[in-house]
Structure formats: C-alpha cells, structure tokens
CSV table of C-alpha atoms and ligand atoms in Angstrom, one decimal:
chain,number,residue,atom,x,y,z
A,839,MET,CA,18.8,84.7,69.5
A,840,LEU,CA,21.7,86.6,67.8
A,841,PRO,CA,25.1,86.3,69.6
A,842,ASP,CA,25.9,90.1,71.7
A,843,ILE,CA,28.0,92.3,70.3
A,844,ARG,CA,30.2,92.3,73.8
A,845,SER,CA,30.7,88.7,73.5
A,846,GLN,CA,32.5,89.3,69.9
A,847,ASN,CA,36.6,91.0,70.4
A,848,ARG,CA,38.0,93.9,68.8
A,849,ASP,CA,39.2,91.9,65.5
A,850,THR,CA,35.5,90.9,64.7
A,851,LEU,CA,34.1,93.8,65.6
A,852,ALA,CA,36.4,95.7,63.2
A,853,ALA,CA,36.5,92.7,60.1
A,854,GLN,CA,32.8,93.7,60.2
A,855,PHE,CA,33.2,97.4,60.6
A,856,ALA,CA,35.2,97.0,57.2
A,857,SER,CA,32.5,94.6,55.3
A,858,TRP,CA,30.6,97.6,55.5
A,859,ASN,CA,33.7,100.1,54.5
A,860,GLN,CA,33.0,101.7,58.3
A,861,PRO,CA,35.9,104.1,59.1
A,862,ALA,CA,38.1,103.0,62.0
A,863,TYR,CA,37.1,105.9,64.3
A,864,ARG,CA,33.4,104.8,64.4
A,865,LEU,CA,34.7,101.4,65.7
A,866,ASP,CA,36.3,103.3,68.7
A,867,GLN,CA,33.2,105.2,69.4
A,868,LEU,CA,31.0,101.7,69.4
A,869,LEU,CA,33.7,100.2,72.2
A,870,GLY,CA,33.3,103.9,74.0
A,871,TRP,CA,30.1,103.3,74.1
A,872,LEU,CA,30.3,99.5,75.0
A,873,TYR,CA,32.4,99.6,77.8
A,874,ALA,CA,33.4,102.8,79.0
A,875,ARG,CA,30.0,104.1,78.9
A,876,ARG,CA,28.7,100.8,79.8
A,877,ALA,CA,25.6,101.1,77.8
A,878,ALA,CA,22.8,98.6,77.7
A,879,SER,CA,20.2,100.5,75.0
A,880,TRP,CA,21.6,101.4,71.4
A,881,ASP,CA,19.2,104.1,71.5
A,882,GLU,CA,22.1,105.7,74.1
A,883,MET,CA,24.5,105.4,71.0
A,884,SER,CA,23.5,108.6,69.9
A,885,ASN,CA,26.5,109.9,67.4
A,886,LEU,CA,26.2,107.0,65.8
A,887,PRO,CA,25.1,106.5,62.6
A,888,LYS,CA,21.4,105.7,62.6
A,889,ALA,CA,22.0,103.3,59.5
A,890,LEU,CA,24.5,101.8,61.0
A,891,ARG,CA,23.4,101.1,63.9
A,892,ALA,CA,20.5,100.0,62.4
A,893,GLN,CA,22.9,97.7,60.9
A,894,LEU,CA,24.5,96.2,64.2
A,895,VAL,CA,20.8,95.7,65.4
A,896,ALA,CA,20.3,93.3,62.9
A,897,ILE,CA,23.1,91.0,63.2
A,898,TYR,CA,24.2,91.4,67.6
A,899,SER,CA,22.3,91.5,70.4
A,900,LEU,CA,23.1,94.1,73.8
A,901,ASN,CA,21.8,93.1,77.1
A,902,LEU,CA,24.1,94.1,80.9
A,903,PRO,CA,23.1,91.5,83.1
A,904,LEU,CA,19.8,92.9,85.5
A,905,LEU,CA,19.8,93.2,88.6
A,906,VAL,CA,17.0,91.1,90.9
A,907,THR,CA,18.1,92.2,94.7
A,908,LYS,CA,20.7,93.9,96.3
A,909,GLN,CA,21.7,92.9,99.6
A,910,GLY,CA,24.9,94.8,102.1
A,911,SER,CA,25.2,98.2,102.1
A,912,ARG,CA,27.8,100.9,100.5
A,913,ASP,CA,30.4,100.3,103.5
A,914,THR,CA,30.1,96.6,103.9
A,915,THR,CA,30.2,93.4,101.3
A,916,GLN,CA,27.3,93.6,98.2
A,917,LYS,CA,25.4,90.7,97.1
A,918,PHE,CA,23.9,91.2,93.4
A,919,LEU,CA,21.5,88.8,92.1
A,920,TRP,CA,21.8,89.3,88.5
A,921,ARG,CA,19.0,88.3,84.9
A,922,LEU,CA,20.3,87.0,81.8
A,923,ALA,CA,18.5,87.3,79.2
A,924,ASP,CA,17.0,84.0,79.1
A,925,GLY,CA,16.3,84.1,83.0
A,926,ALA,CA,19.4,81.6,84.4
A,927,LEU,CA,20.5,83.4,88.0
A,928,ILE,CA,23.5,84.5,88.6
A,929,GLU,CA,25.0,86.1,91.4
A,930,SER,CA,28.3,89.1,92.1
A,931,VAL,CA,29.9,89.8,95.5
A,932,LEU,CA,30.6,93.2,95.1
A,933,ILE,CA,33.8,94.2,98.6
A,934,PRO,CA,35.3,97.4,99.5
A,935,ALA,CA,38.8,98.0,99.6
A,936,ASN,CA,39.9,97.9,103.1
A,937,PRO,CA,42.6,101.0,103.5
A,938,ALA,CA,44.7,100.6,106.5
A,939,LEU,CA,45.6,96.8,104.9
A,940,TYR,CA,46.0,97.3,101.1
A,941,GLY,CA,46.4,101.2,101.1
A,942,GLU,CA,44.2,101.4,98.2
A,943,ALA,CA,40.8,104.2,97.7
A,944,SER,CA,38.2,103.4,100.8
A,945,ASP,CA,35.7,103.8,97.4
A,946,ARG,CA,37.8,100.8,95.9
A,947,HIS,CA,36.1,97.4,95.0
A,948,THR,CA,37.3,93.9,94.9
A,949,LEU,CA,34.5,92.1,92.9
A,950,CYS,CA,34.0,88.5,93.0
A,951,ILE,CA,32.3,87.3,89.4
A,952,SER,CA,30.5,84.0,88.9
A,953,THR,CA,31.0,81.9,84.7
A,954,GLN,CA,28.5,79.1,84.9
A,955,VAL,CA,25.0,78.9,85.8
A,956,GLY,CA,25.8,76.1,88.5
A,957,CYS,CA,28.3,73.9,88.7
A,958,ALA,CA,28.5,70.6,87.4
A,959,TYR,CA,31.8,69.8,90.0
A,960,GLY,CA,30.1,68.9,93.5
A,961,CYS,CA,32.1,70.3,96.4
A,962,ARG,CA,30.3,68.8,99.2
A,963,PHE,CA,30.3,71.5,100.9
A,964,CYS,CA,29.3,74.0,97.9
A,965,ALA,CA,25.8,75.8,97.3
A,966,SER,CA,26.6,76.4,93.0
A,967,GLY,CA,26.6,73.1,93.2
A,968,LEU,CA,23.6,71.6,94.9
A,969,ASP,CA,21.7,72.5,91.8
A,970,GLY,CA,23.9,70.8,88.9
A,971,PHE,CA,25.3,72.4,85.9
A,972,LYS,CA,22.6,74.6,83.3
A,973,ARG,CA,25.4,76.2,81.7
A,974,ASN,CA,28.5,78.1,80.7
A,975,LEU,CA,28.2,82.2,80.4
A,976,ALA,CA,28.9,83.5,77.1
A,977,PRO,CA,31.9,86.0,77.3
A,978,HIS,CA,29.6,89.5,77.2
A,979,GLU,CA,28.1,87.6,80.9
A,980,ILE,CA,31.6,86.8,82.6
A,981,SER,CA,32.2,91.3,81.5
A,982,GLY,CA,28.5,92.4,82.2
A,983,GLN,CA,28.8,91.8,85.8
A,984,ILE,CA,31.1,94.1,86.1
A,985,LEU,CA,29.8,96.7,83.5
A,986,ALA,CA,26.6,96.0,84.8
A,987,ILE,CA,27.7,97.4,88.5
A,988,GLU,CA,29.7,99.9,87.5
A,989,ARG,CA,26.4,101.4,85.3
A,990,TRP,CA,24.6,100.7,89.0
A,991,ALA,CA,27.2,102.2,90.4
A,992,ASP,CA,27.1,105.4,88.3
A,993,SER,CA,23.4,105.9,88.8
A,994,SER,CA,23.3,104.9,92.5
A,995,ALA,CA,21.9,107.4,94.2
A,996,GLU,CA,24.5,106.1,96.8
A,997,ARG,CA,27.4,107.6,95.7
A,998,GLY,CA,25.1,110.5,94.9
A,999,THR,CA,29.0,112.3,93.8
A,1000,ARG,CA,30.0,110.7,90.9
A,1001,SER,CA,29.7,113.2,88.0
A,1002,ALA,CA,26.7,112.5,85.5
A,1003,GLU,CA,28.4,111.3,81.6
A,1004,PRO,CA,28.2,113.8,79.4
A,1005,ALA,CA,25.8,114.4,76.5
A,1006,PRO,CA,27.2,112.7,73.5
A,1007,SER,CA,27.1,114.6,70.6
A,1008,ALA,CA,23.6,113.7,68.7
A,1009,SER,CA,25.0,115.2,65.3
A,1010,GLY,CA,26.3,111.6,64.3
A,1011,THR,CA,29.7,114.1,63.2
A,1012,PRO,CA,32.5,112.6,64.1
A,1013,ARG,CA,33.9,113.1,67.5
A,1014,SER,CA,37.1,111.2,69.2
A,1015,PRO,CA,36.4,108.3,71.4
A,1016,LEU,CA,35.6,108.3,74.8
A,1017,PRO,CA,38.6,107.2,76.7
A,1018,ALA,CA,38.1,103.9,79.0
A,1019,PRO,CA,38.2,104.1,82.7
A,1020,ARG,CA,41.7,103.9,84.1
A,1021,SER,CA,41.1,100.8,86.8
A,1022,ASP,CA,42.9,102.8,89.3
A,1023,ASP,CA,39.7,105.3,87.9
A,1024,ARG,CA,36.9,102.9,88.6
A,1025,VAL,CA,34.7,101.0,91.5
A,1026,VAL,CA,35.9,97.9,90.0
A,1027,ASN,CA,40.1,97.1,90.2
A,1028,ASN,CA,39.7,94.0,91.6
A,1029,ILE,CA,38.4,91.2,89.7
A,1030,VAL,CA,38.3,87.9,91.4
A,1031,VAL,CA,36.6,84.8,89.4
A,1032,MET,CA,36.1,83.0,92.7
A,1033,GLY,CA,31.3,82.9,92.2
A,1034,MET,CA,29.8,80.5,90.5
A,1035,GLY,CA,30.8,78.0,88.7
A,1036,GLU,CA,34.0,76.2,87.5
A,1037,PRO,CA,35.8,79.1,85.2
A,1038,MET,CA,38.6,76.7,84.1
A,1039,ALA,CA,35.8,74.8,82.7
A,1040,ASN,CA,34.8,77.6,80.8
A,1041,TYR,CA,38.2,78.4,79.8
A,1042,ASP,CA,37.8,79.9,76.8
A,1043,ASN,CA,34.4,82.0,77.5
A,1044,LEU,CA,36.3,83.3,80.5
A,1045,MET,CA,39.5,84.4,78.6
A,1046,THR,CA,37.6,86.1,76.2
A,1047,ALA,CA,36.1,88.3,78.6
A,1048,LEU,CA,39.3,89.0,81.1
A,1049,ARG,CA,41.1,89.8,77.5
A,1050,THR,CA,38.1,92.7,76.8
A,1051,LEU,CA,38.6,93.8,80.3
A,1052,ASN,CA,42.9,93.9,79.7
A,1053,ALA,CA,42.2,95.6,77.5
A,1054,PRO,CA,42.9,99.4,76.9
A,1055,TRP,CA,39.6,99.9,74.5
A,1056,GLY,CA,38.0,97.1,77.3
A,1057,GLY,CA,38.2,99.4,80.4
A,1058,GLY,CA,42.1,98.1,80.8
A,1059,ILE,CA,42.1,96.0,84.7
A,1060,GLY,CA,45.5,94.5,84.7
A,1061,ALA,CA,45.8,90.9,84.7
A,1062,ARG,CA,47.6,90.9,87.8
A,1063,ARG,CA,44.0,92.6,89.1
A,1064,ILE,CA,42.2,89.6,88.4
A,1065,THR,CA,42.6,86.4,90.3
A,1066,ILE,CA,41.7,83.0,88.6
A,1067,SER,CA,40.5,80.3,91.6
A,1068,THR,CA,40.1,76.2,90.4
A,1069,SER,CA,38.6,73.9,92.3
A,1070,GLY,CA,41.7,71.3,90.2
A,1071,LEU,CA,41.2,71.5,86.5
A,1072,ALA,CA,45.1,70.3,86.0
A,1073,PRO,CA,45.2,71.1,82.1
A,1074,ARG,CA,43.8,74.2,82.1
A,1075,ILE,CA,46.4,75.3,84.7
A,1076,ARG,CA,48.9,74.8,82.3
A,1077,ASP,CA,46.6,76.2,79.6
A,1078,LEU,CA,46.8,79.0,81.9
A,1079,ALA,CA,50.8,79.3,82.6
A,1080,ASN,CA,50.9,79.6,78.8
A,1081,ASP,CA,48.7,82.5,78.5
A,1082,PRO,CA,51.2,85.7,77.4
A,1083,LEU,CA,48.7,87.7,80.2
A,1084,GLN,CA,50.0,87.3,83.7
A,1085,PHE,CA,46.5,86.5,85.6
A,1086,ARG,CA,46.9,85.6,88.9
A,1087,LEU,CA,46.0,81.9,90.6
A,1088,ALA,CA,44.1,80.2,93.5
A,1089,ILE,CA,44.0,76.8,94.3
A,1090,SER,CA,40.6,76.0,96.3
A,1091,LEU,CA,42.9,72.6,97.9
A,1092,HIS,CA,40.8,72.2,101.3
A,1093,GLY,CA,42.3,69.3,101.6
A,1094,ALA,CA,46.8,68.3,101.2
A,1095,THR,CA,46.2,65.1,101.4
A,1096,ASP,CA,44.2,62.7,98.7
A,1097,GLU,CA,42.2,61.0,101.3
A,1098,VAL,CA,41.2,64.7,103.0
A,1099,ARG,CA,40.0,65.8,99.5
A,1100,GLU,CA,38.8,63.1,97.5
A,1101,LYS,CA,36.1,63.0,100.5
A,1102,ILE,CA,35.0,66.7,99.8
A,1103,MET,CA,36.2,67.1,96.7
A,1104,PRO,CA,34.6,64.6,93.2
A,1105,VAL,CA,37.4,66.2,91.1
A,1106,ASN,CA,40.1,65.0,93.2
A,1107,ARG,CA,39.5,61.7,91.6
A,1108,LYS,CA,39.8,63.3,88.1
A,1109,TYR,CA,42.9,65.5,89.0
A,1110,PRO,CA,44.5,63.8,91.6
A,1111,LEU,CA,47.0,66.0,94.3
A,1112,ARG,CA,49.7,65.0,92.0
A,1113,ASP,CA,48.6,66.2,89.1
A,1114,LEU,CA,47.3,69.3,90.3
A,1115,THR,CA,50.9,69.4,92.3
A,1116,ALA,CA,52.6,69.4,88.6
A,1117,ALA,CA,49.8,71.5,86.9
A,1118,CYS,CA,50.8,74.3,89.2
A,1119,GLU,CA,55.1,73.6,89.5
A,1120,TYR,CA,54.7,73.7,86.0
A,1121,TYR,CA,52.7,77.3,86.0
A,1122,VAL,CA,54.8,78.5,89.1
A,1123,THR,CA,58.1,78.2,87.1
A,1124,HIS,CA,56.2,79.6,84.0
A,1125,LYS,CA,54.7,82.2,85.0
A,1126,GLY,CA,57.7,83.3,88.2
A,1127,LYS,CA,54.4,84.2,90.1
A,1128,MET,CA,53.2,83.1,93.1
A,1129,ILE,CA,50.0,81.4,93.8
A,1130,THR,CA,47.8,80.7,96.7
A,1131,LEU,CA,46.3,77.9,98.2
A,1132,GLU,CA,43.1,78.1,99.8
A,1133,TYR,CA,42.0,76.5,102.1
A,1134,ILE,CA,38.2,76.5,103.4
A,1135,LEU,CA,38.1,74.7,107.1
A,1136,ILE,CA,35.6,72.7,108.0
A,1137,ALA,CA,34.6,71.3,111.4
A,1138,GLY,CA,36.1,67.6,111.6
A,1139,VAL,CA,36.7,67.0,108.3
A,1140,ASN,CA,40.2,68.8,107.1
A,1141,ASP,CA,41.0,70.6,110.5
A,1142,SER,CA,42.8,68.3,112.6
A,1143,LEU,CA,46.3,69.1,112.9
A,1144,ALA,CA,47.7,66.5,110.7
A,1145,GLN,CA,46.5,68.1,108.5
A,1146,THR,CA,49.0,70.9,109.3
A,1147,ARG,CA,52.6,69.3,108.0
A,1148,PRO,CA,51.3,67.6,104.0
A,1149,LEU,CA,49.9,70.5,103.8
A,1150,ALA,CA,53.3,73.4,105.0
A,1151,ASP,CA,55.0,71.1,102.4
A,1152,LEU,CA,52.8,71.1,98.9
A,1153,ALA,CA,52.8,75.3,100.6
A,1154,HIS,CA,56.9,75.4,100.6
A,1155,ARG,CA,57.3,72.8,97.5
A,1156,LEU,CA,54.8,75.4,95.2
A,1157,HIS,CA,56.6,78.8,97.2
A,1158,ALA,CA,52.7,79.6,97.6
A,1159,LYS,CA,51.0,81.2,100.6
A,1160,VAL,CA,47.7,79.5,102.1
A,1161,ASN,CA,44.4,81.1,102.6
A,1162,LEU,CA,42.7,79.9,105.4
A,1163,ILE,CA,38.4,80.2,105.2
A,1164,PRO,CA,36.3,79.0,108.3
A,1165,TYR,CA,33.7,77.7,106.3
A,1166,ASN,CA,30.4,80.2,106.2
A,1167,THR,CA,27.3,77.7,106.5
A,1168,VAL,CA,25.1,76.2,103.7
A,1169,GLU,CA,21.4,76.1,104.1
A,1170,GLY,CA,20.6,71.6,104.2
A,1171,LEU,CA,24.5,71.3,104.1
A,1172,PRO,CA,25.4,69.6,107.4
A,1173,TRP,CA,29.1,71.3,107.9
A,1174,SER,CA,30.2,73.3,110.0
A,1175,ARG,CA,32.8,75.9,110.9
A,1176,PRO,CA,35.2,75.4,113.3
A,1177,ASP,CA,35.4,77.2,116.4
A,1178,ASP,CA,38.0,80.4,116.7
A,1179,GLU,CA,40.4,78.6,118.8
A,1180,THR,CA,40.8,76.3,116.3
A,1181,CYS,CA,41.1,78.2,113.4
A,1182,GLU,CA,43.8,80.1,114.7
A,1183,ALA,CA,45.3,76.9,116.2
A,1184,PHE,CA,45.7,75.4,113.0
A,1185,ALA,CA,47.0,79.0,111.3
A,1186,GLY,CA,49.6,79.1,114.0
A,1187,ALA,CA,51.3,75.3,113.3
A,1188,LEU,CA,51.6,76.5,110.0
A,1189,GLU,CA,53.5,79.3,110.7
A,1190,HIS,CA,55.4,77.4,112.4
A,1191,GLU,CA,55.8,75.0,109.6
A,1192,GLY,CA,57.7,78.3,108.1
A,1193,VAL,CA,53.9,79.2,106.3
A,1194,THR,CA,53.3,82.0,104.8
A,1195,ALA,CA,49.1,81.5,106.6
A,1196,THR,CA,46.6,84.0,106.4
A,1197,LEU,CA,43.5,83.6,108.1
A,1198,ARG,CA,40.4,85.1,107.1
A,1199,ARG,CA,37.6,86.2,108.9
A,1200,GLU,CA,34.9,85.0,106.0
A,1201,LYS,CA,33.6,88.9,104.7
A,1202,GLY,CA,29.4,89.2,104.2
A,1203,HIS,CA,29.0,86.1,106.1
A,1204,ASP,CA,25.8,87.4,106.9
A,1205,ILE,CA,24.5,87.8,103.4
A,1206,ASP,CA,24.6,84.5,102.3
A,1207,ALA,CA,28.2,85.5,100.4
A,1208,ALA,CA,29.6,82.4,99.8
A,1209,CYS,CA,28.7,81.1,96.3
A,1210,GLY,CA,25.8,80.4,95.4
A,1211,GLN,CA,23.4,80.8,98.0
A,1212,LEU,CA,21.4,83.9,97.0
A,1213,ARG,CA,20.2,82.0,93.8
A,1214,LEU,CA,19.9,78.7,95.0
A,1215,LYS,CA,17.3,81.6,98.3
A,1216,THR,CA,16.1,83.1,94.7
A,1217,GLU,CA,14.6,79.9,92.9
A,1218,LYS,CA,13.2,78.0,95.5
A,1219,ALA,CA,11.1,81.3,96.3
A,1220,GLU,CA,10.4,81.6,92.8
A,1221,ALA,CA,9.6,78.4,92.1
A,1222,ASN,CA,6.5,78.3,95.8
A,1223,SER,CA,5.0,82.0,93.9
A,1224,GLU,CA,4.5,79.3,90.9
A,1225,ASP,CA,3.7,76.6,93.2
A,1226,ALA,CA,1.1,79.2,94.1
A,1227,LYS,CA,0.0,81.2,91.3
A,1228,THR,CA,-0.9,76.9,89.8
A,1229,GLN,CA,-2.6,76.0,92.9
A,1230,SER,CA,-4.5,79.5,93.4
B,2479,SAH,N1,35.2,77.0,91.3
B,2479,SAH,C1,36.1,77.3,91.7
B,2479,SAH,C2,35.6,78.9,92.0
B,2479,SAH,C3,34.9,79.3,92.2
B,2479,SAH,S1,34.2,78.8,93.9
B,2479,SAH,C4,36.8,76.9,92.8
B,2479,SAH,O1,36.3,76.0,93.5
B,2479,SAH,O2,37.7,77.7,93.3
B,2479,SAH,C5,35.3,79.9,95.1
B,2479,SAH,C6,35.8,79.2,96.5
B,2479,SAH,O3,34.6,79.6,97.7
B,2479,SAH,C7,37.0,78.0,96.7
B,2479,SAH,O4,37.7,78.1,97.3
B,2479,SAH,C8,35.1,76.9,97.3
B,2479,SAH,O5,35.7,76.3,97.9
B,2479,SAH,C9,34.1,78.3,98.0
B,2479,SAH,N2,33.4,78.1,98.6
B,2479,SAH,C10,32.3,77.1,98.4
B,2479,SAH,N3,32.0,77.3,99.8
B,2479,SAH,C11,31.4,77.9,100.6
B,2479,SAH,C12,31.6,77.8,102.0
B,2479,SAH,N4,29.6,77.6,102.5
B,2479,SAH,N5,31.7,78.8,102.7
B,2479,SAH,C13,33.6,79.2,102.4
B,2479,SAH,N6,34.2,78.7,101.6
B,2479,SAH,C14,33.6,78.1,100.1
B,2480,SF4,FE1,32.4,74.3,92.1
B,2480,SF4,FE2,33.7,75.4,92.8
B,2480,SF4,FE3,32.2,75.5,94.7
B,2480,SF4,FE4,32.9,72.9,93.3
B,2480,SF4,S1,33.6,74.9,95.3
B,2480,SF4,S2,31.0,73.0,93.8
B,2480,SF4,S3,33.9,73.4,91.7
B,2480,SF4,S4,31.9,76.2,92.6
C-alpha cells in the first residue's frame, strides 16, 4: 500500500513539490484540501492541475476512516466506530462541551481518539487490551479521526445550520489557499488521547499527527488543548517533557502503591511507581505544567480509604490534581464500580488531605464509552455473522 499523504509532514511534501518544480502556492492549496476541507478523495481537489493530481496519486494514498456505526445523539456523548483501509476497527468518542462548567460555546466538543488497534499493556480492567495488540495507527489514522468527524459534522443533517463549503475554482488558476479553521472555530476544539491503545507506545506517529493538528496549516489546535494519557511509560514521559510543544499529560494511576497497581496494571512491573514518579517530576519541573492523575475507582480493588493517604502524598509531591472516575463495567470482566457513598467518601478523604480532586460521573456509560468496548462487540458480531455465512 502507498504511504498516505496525511502521514507526510510539510517539509517532506515541500521537498516533493520542489522536485516536481511546483510553485509554493500549490503546496498551500494541497494542504488546504487536506486539513481545512478534509478532502476524502483526489477528485475533490479541483483547483490542482490534473497532471499534479496524477503525480500525487502515483506515490500517495488518501484515506479517511470510514464510519461503521455511531451511537448517541447530538447533545450527548457520541461514539464513532471507524473502519481503516486494512479493515481494522477503531473508536473515537465525541463529548459535548459543558458550557456551564467551562464557558465554552455549546457546539464545541472534546474528542477522545485512539492511537492503536488493541493494546499490548493488558490492564486487567480494560476492554482495549482484551484481544491483545494488533498494530500501531499511522499518523493519518490518528489525525483522520478528527478530520473525519468534522467532515461528518459539516455534512450532517443533524447540525443543519453549518454552511456548505464554497465551490472551488475549476479552472486550475492560482488562487489563495484556504485558511485552516482556527481551533476556536471548529467542532472539535479539545483532544484527549484516551481512546484505544497506549499512545506513548506509538510515540513517533502520535507526535507527527499532533504536530500536524497543531500547525497553522494543519488546523491550529493549541497544544494546551491536547491531553495525552499514559499508563506510565516513564521514558516516553521524559521525551514528552523534552518536546518544545506544551501538550498536557494525564497519568492513568489507578493505584497509589505498587501492591495495588501491580494487581491491575502489568506495566507497573516494568515501570514501578518510583520510576513513574521520577519521570512525572521531570515532566513537571521541565514544563512547569500541572499533570492530572487519573484514578478509576474499582470496587474492592483500589477504593479503600487506606489508598487515599499514599495517593495524596503522590499528588502533593507532583503538584497534581486527581480525577476520580467510577469504573465503567466491561462485559466479560469481573470488576464493578463502588457505590456512590464509597466514591464520595474517597473524594472527601482526598480533599481533607488538601488534594484537588474531582469525582467524574463517567459520560456515556450507557453507550459503551469506555475505550475498546464498541469495537469488541462489533468484532464479535462480525465474527458471528462470518461463522453463520460459512456454516450456511
Ligand atoms: N492507554 C492509555 C490511554 C487509553 S485508556 C492509558 O491507559 O492512559 C484511557 C483511560 O480510560 C485510562 O485512564 C484507562 O485506565 C481508562 N479506562 C479503561 N477502561 C476503563 C473502564 N472500563 N472504565 C473506566 N475507565 C477505563
Ligand atoms: Fe492499554 Fe490504557 Fe487499556 Fe491499559 S488502560 S490496556 S494501557 S488502553
């Protein structure tokens, strides 16, 4: 398969265009099609000369994820299941802004994106790792989740009022490139890298995708509006600390002692809390930025009040806030969420220790919003229908 054009960075494309003796404005036109208009086919790029399009087609492919199913409605959490060019399935979750909380316009959204097909890290509570690891997503498959959703939103009857795209010039004459939408002007204005997969295990492709989305020609989503969540790959946390861009970091902690963490997160054997904490300290001092500790509350596993003291110590040491999330049950797994009083008591004990803690009511509980669940169900259903076909 040819490399996808959206997995190329601007410098590579500029060098390619220079070798074809193309004037600089042609590259801007191309980038306008790729990132401002989120083109799904070469044919749409009507102001690029046919000969240039033929040259591009010969060396690059152009694919956006294809929508398989969508759950949820416009005003609630919506979950998208995508099929990639090789047939693999991935998920993204679109979460509406809460204007009352953050003062955002109500048509703005946070998008939770996937970075791998499956996950090799095998956290015991998580649906994403249940079927093991299949492959890394390429940069265009990571950024493509945002572009495909915005394309869908533009064409969606649900939104109704969004204006149609201006008709491009068919003459092929030079015209000024379309500006990419500003991040305060787009449907997705926050990104959390918390979907399927361990983002730090696909670091280079993730960074290529995020740099593109952050660049003025690629969409201009501010780095501060992009949060990367990791189960704790300490060396990559240090790499992120050394990166000039100001992406935010969230740590999936889920246990404040090695004993508890090891029970549910095998990654803790490779990077125990001592290493993870040191890497986080490095990030915090290098970036001068606050990190978030994510803590899923799982009944009988990590919800005892005895965990709140070591958790508070860690939060103080890292100047971190704590996000408490009641566990979202996964079909086939034995874990459950604690009752509301236990969750409230846990949050209260942390606050008593002087920690900034939020208890998040998981959005989208009813639509399998926890990562990996919709894909697993669909794969099972597809496997069943394949079985049915071969048996008939
Ligand atoms: N691999 C990365 C990012 C993807 S997981 C990581 O682990 O951080 C995103 C978040 O969802 C993690 O905090 C993960 O622990 C959490 N999660 C996984 N399964 C969950 C479930 N069933 N209920 C609630 N949160 C879950
Ligand atoms: Fe992978 Fe994150 Fe799920 Fe752990 S929680 S299995 S690292 S996706």
